[in-house]
Amino acid sequence: MTKRISVLFLALICVGTLFYRLGSHGLTEPDESRCGSIAYEMLNAGHWLVPHLYGQSHFNKPPLLYWITMVAYRIGGINEWMTRLASVLAAQETLWLTWSLAKRLSDEPTA
């Protein structure tokens, strides 16, 4: 039981750290605002397959990031918090996968 509590505690620390002040400041250049603009344009135009920036196709990143951001915009509105949500969820998933891999390769206390 103690192991599960410590894992839960670490997970809560990770979530708290990643979500702390998520929407407290404006988007920084160039990546955050570009990804947010692409998702915004895709949402307004209704183009879910081809990412667009300023009316031109933009294939620099996989569209999954834009899709998640578009869904976040639909759910929570268009703001800094929702623009950063996809990146924070990806970081959280990366931490979880790293812990799972470490647990498989060794043991839970080491992970």
PDB file of N, CA and C in Angstrom, residues 36-99:
ATOM      1  N   GLY A  36      -0.648  27.382 -32.098  1.00  0.00           N
ATOM      2  CA  GLY A  36      -1.981  27.861 -31.742  1.00  0.00           C
ATOM      3  C   GLY A  36      -2.699  28.487 -32.926  1.00  0.00           C
ATOM      4  N   SER A  37      -1.971  29.230 -33.755  1.00  0.00           N
ATOM      5  CA  SER A  37      -2.573  29.853 -34.938  1.00  0.00           C
ATOM      6  C   SER A  37      -3.008  28.812 -35.958  1.00  0.00           C
ATOM      7  N   ILE A  38      -2.193  27.780 -36.139  1.00  0.00           N
ATOM      8  CA  ILE A  38      -2.548  26.722 -37.087  1.00  0.00           C
ATOM      9  C   ILE A  38      -3.812  26.006 -36.627  1.00  0.00           C
ATOM     10  N   ALA A  39      -3.877  25.666 -35.344  1.00  0.00           N
ATOM     11  CA  ALA A  39      -5.069  24.994 -34.821  1.00  0.00           C
ATOM     12  C   ALA A  39      -6.293  25.903 -34.926  1.00  0.00           C
ATOM     13  N   TYR A  40      -6.097  27.191 -34.682  1.00  0.00           N
ATOM     14  CA  TYR A  40      -7.199  28.150 -34.779  1.00  0.00           C
ATOM     15  C   TYR A  40      -7.711  28.240 -36.207  1.00  0.00           C
ATOM     16  N   GLU A  41      -6.794  28.324 -37.178  1.00  0.00           N
ATOM     17  CA  GLU A  41      -7.201  28.395 -38.582  1.00  0.00           C
ATOM     18  C   GLU A  41      -7.896  27.109 -39.025  1.00  0.00           C
ATOM     19  N   MET A  42      -7.382  25.970 -38.586  1.00  0.00           N
ATOM     20  CA  MET A  42      -8.011  24.696 -38.943  1.00  0.00           C
ATOM     21  C   MET A  42      -9.421  24.606 -38.365  1.00  0.00           C
ATOM     22  N   LEU A  43      -9.578  25.083 -37.146  1.00  0.00           N
ATOM     23  CA  LEU A  43     -10.891  25.044 -36.497  1.00  0.00           C
ATOM     24  C   LEU A  43     -11.876  25.962 -37.204  1.00  0.00           C
ATOM     25  N   ASN A  44     -11.444  27.171 -37.522  1.00  0.00           N
ATOM     26  CA  ASN A  44     -12.345  28.123 -38.187  1.00  0.00           C
ATOM     27  C   ASN A  44     -12.715  27.692 -39.604  1.00  0.00           C
ATOM     28  N   ALA A  45     -11.742  27.117 -40.327  1.00  0.00           N
ATOM     29  CA  ALA A  45     -11.996  26.709 -41.711  1.00  0.00           C
ATOM     30  C   ALA A  45     -12.684  25.355 -41.792  1.00  0.00           C
ATOM     31  N   GLY A  46     -12.622  24.578 -40.723  1.00  0.00           N
ATOM     32  CA  GLY A  46     -13.201  23.247 -40.732  1.00  0.00           C
ATOM     33  C   GLY A  46     -12.321  22.229 -41.442  1.00  0.00           C
ATOM     34  N   HIS A  47     -11.053  22.546 -41.644  1.00  0.00           N
ATOM     35  CA  HIS A  47     -10.104  21.627 -42.284  1.00  0.00           C
ATOM     36  C   HIS A  47      -9.398  20.821 -41.203  1.00  0.00           C
ATOM     37  N   TRP A  48      -9.773  19.565 -41.061  1.00  0.00           N
ATOM     38  CA  TRP A  48      -9.190  18.717 -40.025  1.00  0.00           C
ATOM     39  C   TRP A  48      -7.999  17.920 -40.531  1.00  0.00           C
ATOM     40  N   LEU A  49      -7.804  17.825 -41.832  1.00  0.00           N
ATOM     41  CA  LEU A  49      -6.738  16.977 -42.361  1.00  0.00           C
ATOM     42  C   LEU A  49      -5.471  17.738 -42.722  1.00  0.00           C
ATOM     43  N   VAL A  50      -5.603  18.897 -43.332  1.00  0.00           N
ATOM     44  CA  VAL A  50      -4.436  19.645 -43.794  1.00  0.00           C
ATOM     45  C   VAL A  50      -4.234  20.873 -42.921  1.00  0.00           C
ATOM     46  N   PRO A  51      -3.110  20.932 -42.189  1.00  0.00           N
ATOM     47  CA  PRO A  51      -2.834  22.123 -41.377  1.00  0.00           C
ATOM     48  C   PRO A  51      -2.551  23.333 -42.266  1.00  0.00           C
ATOM     49  N   HIS A  52      -3.097  24.485 -41.891  1.00  0.00           N
ATOM     50  CA  HIS A  52      -2.887  25.717 -42.644  1.00  0.00           C
ATOM     51  C   HIS A  52      -2.388  26.813 -41.723  1.00  0.00           C
ATOM     52  N   LEU A  53      -1.468  27.620 -42.233  1.00  0.00           N
ATOM     53  CA  LEU A  53      -1.005  28.815 -41.544  1.00  0.00           C
ATOM     54  C   LEU A  53      -1.020  29.945 -42.553  1.00  0.00           C
ATOM     55  N   TYR A  54      -1.795  30.971 -42.272  1.00  0.00           N
ATOM     56  CA  TYR A  54      -1.978  32.107 -43.180  1.00  0.00           C
ATOM     57  C   TYR A  54      -2.449  31.649 -44.556  1.00  0.00           C
ATOM     58  N   GLY A  55      -3.323  30.652 -44.581  1.00  0.00           N
ATOM     59  CA  GLY A  55      -3.904  30.173 -45.811  1.00  0.00           C
ATOM     60  C   GLY A  55      -3.058  29.209 -46.616  1.00  0.00           C
ATOM     61  N   GLN A  56      -1.853  28.884 -46.165  1.00  0.00           N
ATOM     62  CA  GLN A  56      -0.979  27.961 -46.892  1.00  0.00           C
ATOM     63  C   GLN A  56      -0.783  26.681 -46.081  1.00  0.00           C
ATOM     64  N   SER A  57      -0.600  25.572 -46.800  1.00  0.00           N
ATOM     65  CA  SER A  57      -0.381  24.287 -46.131  1.00  0.00           C
ATOM     66  C   SER A  57       0.886  24.338 -45.285  1.00  0.00           C
ATOM     67  N   HIS A  58       0.820  23.714 -44.121  1.00  0.00           N
ATOM     68  CA  HIS A  58       1.935  23.761 -43.173  1.00  0.00           C
ATOM     69  C   HIS A  58       2.144  22.351 -42.617  1.00  0.00           C
ATOM     70  N   PHE A  59       3.167  21.653 -43.097  1.00  0.00           N
ATOM     71  CA  PHE A  59       3.391  20.260 -42.718  1.00  0.00           C
ATOM     72  C   PHE A  59       4.644  20.071 -41.873  1.00  0.00           C
ATOM     73  N   ASN A  60       5.023  21.044 -41.059  1.00  0.00           N
ATOM     74  CA  ASN A  60       6.246  20.923 -40.263  1.00  0.00           C
ATOM     75  C   ASN A  60       6.105  20.012 -39.056  1.00  0.00           C
ATOM     76  N   LYS A  61       4.901  19.845 -38.554  1.00  0.00           N
ATOM     77  CA  LYS A  61       4.672  18.984 -37.392  1.00  0.00           C
ATOM     78  C   LYS A  61       3.551  18.008 -37.717  1.00  0.00           C
ATOM     79  N   PRO A  62       3.513  16.882 -37.004  1.00  0.00           N
ATOM     80  CA  PRO A  62       2.391  15.958 -37.205  1.00  0.00           C
ATOM     81  C   PRO A  62       1.075  16.627 -36.799  1.00  0.00           C
ATOM     82  N   PRO A  63      -0.006  16.333 -37.496  1.00  0.00           N
ATOM     83  CA  PRO A  63      -1.273  17.024 -37.223  1.00  0.00           C
ATOM     84  C   PRO A  63      -1.911  16.659 -35.887  1.00  0.00           C
ATOM     85  N   LEU A  64      -1.435  15.624 -35.203  1.00  0.00           N
ATOM     86  CA  LEU A  64      -2.042  15.242 -33.927  1.00  0.00           C
ATOM     87  C   LEU A  64      -1.999  16.396 -32.926  1.00  0.00           C
ATOM     88  N   LEU A  65      -0.899  17.139 -32.880  1.00  0.00           N
ATOM     89  CA  LEU A  65      -0.795  18.290 -31.981  1.00  0.00           C
ATOM     90  C   LEU A  65      -1.886  19.306 -32.281  1.00  0.00           C
ATOM     91  N   TYR A  66      -2.109  19.580 -33.545  1.00  0.00           N
ATOM     92  CA  TYR A  66      -3.137  20.552 -33.931  1.00  0.00           C
ATOM     93  C   TYR A  66      -4.531  20.012 -33.633  1.00  0.00           C
ATOM     94  N   TRP A  67      -4.749  18.716 -33.839  1.00  0.00           N
ATOM     95  CA  TRP A  67      -6.058  18.135 -33.567  1.00  0.00           C
ATOM     96  C   TRP A  67      -6.407  18.227 -32.085  1.00  0.00           C
ATOM     97  N   ILE A  68      -5.430  17.899 -31.240  1.00  0.00           N
ATOM     98  CA  ILE A  68      -5.682  17.978 -29.792  1.00  0.00           C
ATOM     99  C   ILE A  68      -5.948  19.419 -29.379  1.00  0.00           C
ATOM    100  N   THR A  69      -5.207  20.352 -29.957  1.00  0.00           N
ATOM    101  CA  THR A  69      -5.407  21.763 -29.642  1.00  0.00           C
ATOM    102  C   THR A  69      -6.777  22.235 -30.130  1.00  0.00           C
ATOM    103  N   MET A  70      -7.201  21.772 -31.301  1.00  0.00           N
ATOM    104  CA  MET A  70      -8.529  22.136 -31.801  1.00  0.00           C
ATOM    105  C   MET A  70      -9.635  21.628 -30.875  1.00  0.00           C
ATOM    106  N   VAL A  71      -9.501  20.394 -30.416  1.00  0.00           N
ATOM    107  CA  VAL A  71     -10.497  19.848 -29.485  1.00  0.00           C
ATOM    108  C   VAL A  71     -10.488  20.644 -28.185  1.00  0.00           C
ATOM    109  N   ALA A  72      -9.294  21.003 -27.724  1.00  0.00           N
ATOM    110  CA  ALA A  72      -9.196  21.817 -26.506  1.00  0.00           C
ATOM    111  C   ALA A  72      -9.858  23.180 -26.703  1.00  0.00           C
ATOM    112  N   TYR A  73      -9.672  23.787 -27.879  1.00  0.00           N
ATOM    113  CA  TYR A  73     -10.330  25.062 -28.171  1.00  0.00           C
ATOM    114  C   TYR A  73     -11.850  24.908 -28.156  1.00  0.00           C
ATOM    115  N   ARG A  74     -12.337  23.805 -28.686  1.00  0.00           N
ATOM    116  CA  ARG A  74     -13.790  23.567 -28.695  1.00  0.00           C
ATOM    117  C   ARG A  74     -14.330  23.411 -27.280  1.00  0.00           C
ATOM    118  N   ILE A  75     -13.571  22.728 -26.428  1.00  0.00           N
ATOM    119  CA  ILE A  75     -14.045  22.451 -25.075  1.00  0.00           C
ATOM    120  C   ILE A  75     -13.905  23.664 -24.161  1.00  0.00           C
ATOM    121  N   GLY A  76     -12.705  24.281 -24.165  1.00  0.00           N
ATOM    122  CA  GLY A  76     -12.432  25.326 -23.187  1.00  0.00           C
ATOM    123  C   GLY A  76     -12.273  26.727 -23.728  1.00  0.00           C
ATOM    124  N   GLY A  77     -12.479  26.917 -25.022  1.00  0.00           N
ATOM    125  CA  GLY A  77     -12.311  28.244 -25.592  1.00  0.00           C
ATOM    126  C   GLY A  77     -10.883  28.461 -26.072  1.00  0.00           C
ATOM    127  N   ILE A  78     -10.690  29.547 -26.763  1.00  0.00           N
ATOM    128  CA  ILE A  78      -9.377  29.854 -27.343  1.00  0.00           C
ATOM    129  C   ILE A  78      -8.627  30.752 -26.372  1.00  0.00           C
ATOM    130  N   ASN A  79      -7.654  30.171 -25.687  1.00  0.00           N
ATOM    131  CA  ASN A  79      -6.828  30.922 -24.733  1.00  0.00           C
ATOM    132  C   ASN A  79      -5.479  30.229 -24.565  1.00  0.00           C
ATOM    133  N   GLU A  80      -4.600  30.841 -23.791  1.00  0.00           N
ATOM    134  CA  GLU A  80      -3.251  30.311 -23.609  1.00  0.00           C
ATOM    135  C   GLU A  80      -3.257  28.942 -22.944  1.00  0.00           C
ATOM    136  N   TRP A  81      -4.149  28.762 -21.981  1.00  0.00           N
ATOM    137  CA  TRP A  81      -4.204  27.500 -21.248  1.00  0.00           C
ATOM    138  C   TRP A  81      -4.510  26.351 -22.181  1.00  0.00           C
ATOM    139  N   MET A  82      -5.507  26.531 -23.034  1.00  0.00           N
ATOM    140  CA  MET A  82      -5.900  25.471 -23.960  1.00  0.00           C
ATOM    141  C   MET A  82      -4.858  25.256 -25.049  1.00  0.00           C
ATOM    142  N   THR A  83      -4.153  26.309 -25.436  1.00  0.00           N
ATOM    143  CA  THR A  83      -3.102  26.166 -26.444  1.00  0.00           C
ATOM    144  C   THR A  83      -1.971  25.294 -25.920  1.00  0.00           C
ATOM    145  N   ARG A  84      -1.656  25.417 -24.645  1.00  0.00           N
ATOM    146  CA  ARG A  84      -0.555  24.649 -24.046  1.00  0.00           C
ATOM    147  C   ARG A  84      -0.978  23.266 -23.556  1.00  0.00           C
ATOM    148  N   LEU A  85      -2.249  22.979 -23.523  1.00  0.00           N
ATOM    149  CA  LEU A  85      -2.737  21.729 -22.945  1.00  0.00           C
ATOM    150  C   LEU A  85      -2.187  20.494 -23.650  1.00  0.00           C
ATOM    151  N   ALA A  86      -2.124  20.490 -24.967  1.00  0.00           N
ATOM    152  CA  ALA A  86      -1.621  19.319 -25.704  1.00  0.00           C
ATOM    153  C   ALA A  86      -0.177  19.027 -25.335  1.00  0.00           C
ATOM    154  N   SER A  87       0.642  20.056 -25.215  1.00  0.00           N
ATOM    155  CA  SER A  87       2.046  19.856 -24.859  1.00  0.00           C
ATOM    156  C   SER A  87       2.198  19.323 -23.442  1.00  0.00           C
ATOM    157  N   VAL A  88       1.377  19.814 -22.532  1.00  0.00           N
ATOM    158  CA  VAL A  88       1.445  19.352 -21.144  1.00  0.00           C
ATOM    159  C   VAL A  88       0.976  17.906 -21.041  1.00  0.00           C
ATOM    160  N   LEU A  89      -0.065  17.556 -21.769  1.00  0.00           N
ATOM    161  CA  LEU A  89      -0.518  16.167 -21.751  1.00  0.00           C
ATOM    162  C   LEU A  89       0.534  15.232 -22.352  1.00  0.00           C
ATOM    163  N   ALA A  90       1.222  15.688 -23.387  1.00  0.00           N
ATOM    164  CA  ALA A  90       2.298  14.882 -23.970  1.00  0.00           C
ATOM    165  C   ALA A  90       3.453  14.715 -22.986  1.00  0.00           C
ATOM    166  N   ALA A  91       3.791  15.770 -22.266  1.00  0.00           N
ATOM    167  CA  ALA A  91       4.856  15.677 -21.262  1.00  0.00           C
ATOM    168  C   ALA A  91       4.461  14.730 -20.140  1.00  0.00           C
ATOM    169  N   GLN A  92       3.213  14.803 -19.702  1.00  0.00           N
ATOM    170  CA  GLN A  92       2.728  13.917 -18.645  1.00  0.00           C
ATOM    171  C   GLN A  92       2.772  12.463 -19.101  1.00  0.00           C
ATOM    172  N   GLU A  93       2.367  12.211 -20.330  1.00  0.00           N
ATOM    173  CA  GLU A  93       2.392  10.847 -20.864  1.00  0.00           C
ATOM    174  C   GLU A  93       3.828  10.338 -20.998  1.00  0.00           C
ATOM    175  N   THR A  94       4.743  11.208 -21.380  1.00  0.00           N
ATOM    176  CA  THR A  94       6.154  10.828 -21.483  1.00  0.00           C
ATOM    177  C   THR A  94       6.717  10.435 -20.121  1.00  0.00           C
ATOM    178  N   LEU A  95       6.371  11.197 -19.094  1.00  0.00           N
ATOM    179  CA  LEU A  95       6.820  10.848 -17.740  1.00  0.00           C
ATOM    180  C   LEU A  95       6.254   9.492 -17.312  1.00  0.00           C
ATOM    181  N   TRP A  96       4.970   9.258 -17.593  1.00  0.00           N
ATOM    182  CA  TRP A  96       4.350   7.992 -17.218  1.00  0.00           C
ATOM    183  C   TRP A  96       4.990   6.823 -17.966  1.00  0.00           C
ATOM    184  N   LEU A  97       5.231   7.000 -19.271  1.00  0.00           N
ATOM    185  CA  LEU A  97       5.854   5.925 -20.051  1.00  0.00           C
ATOM    186  C   LEU A  97       7.283   5.648 -19.599  1.00  0.00           C
ATOM    187  N   THR A  98       8.021   6.695 -19.246  1.00  0.00           N
ATOM    188  CA  THR A  98       9.381   6.513 -18.739  1.00  0.00           C
ATOM    189  C   THR A  98       9.369   5.739 -17.431  1.00  0.00           C
ATOM    190  N   TRP A  99       8.442   6.069 -16.544  1.00  0.00           N
ATOM    191  CA  TRP A  99       8.331   5.351 -15.270  1.00  0.00           C
ATOM    192  C   TRP A  99       7.944   3.892 -15.515  1.00  0.00           C
TER     193      TRP A  99
END
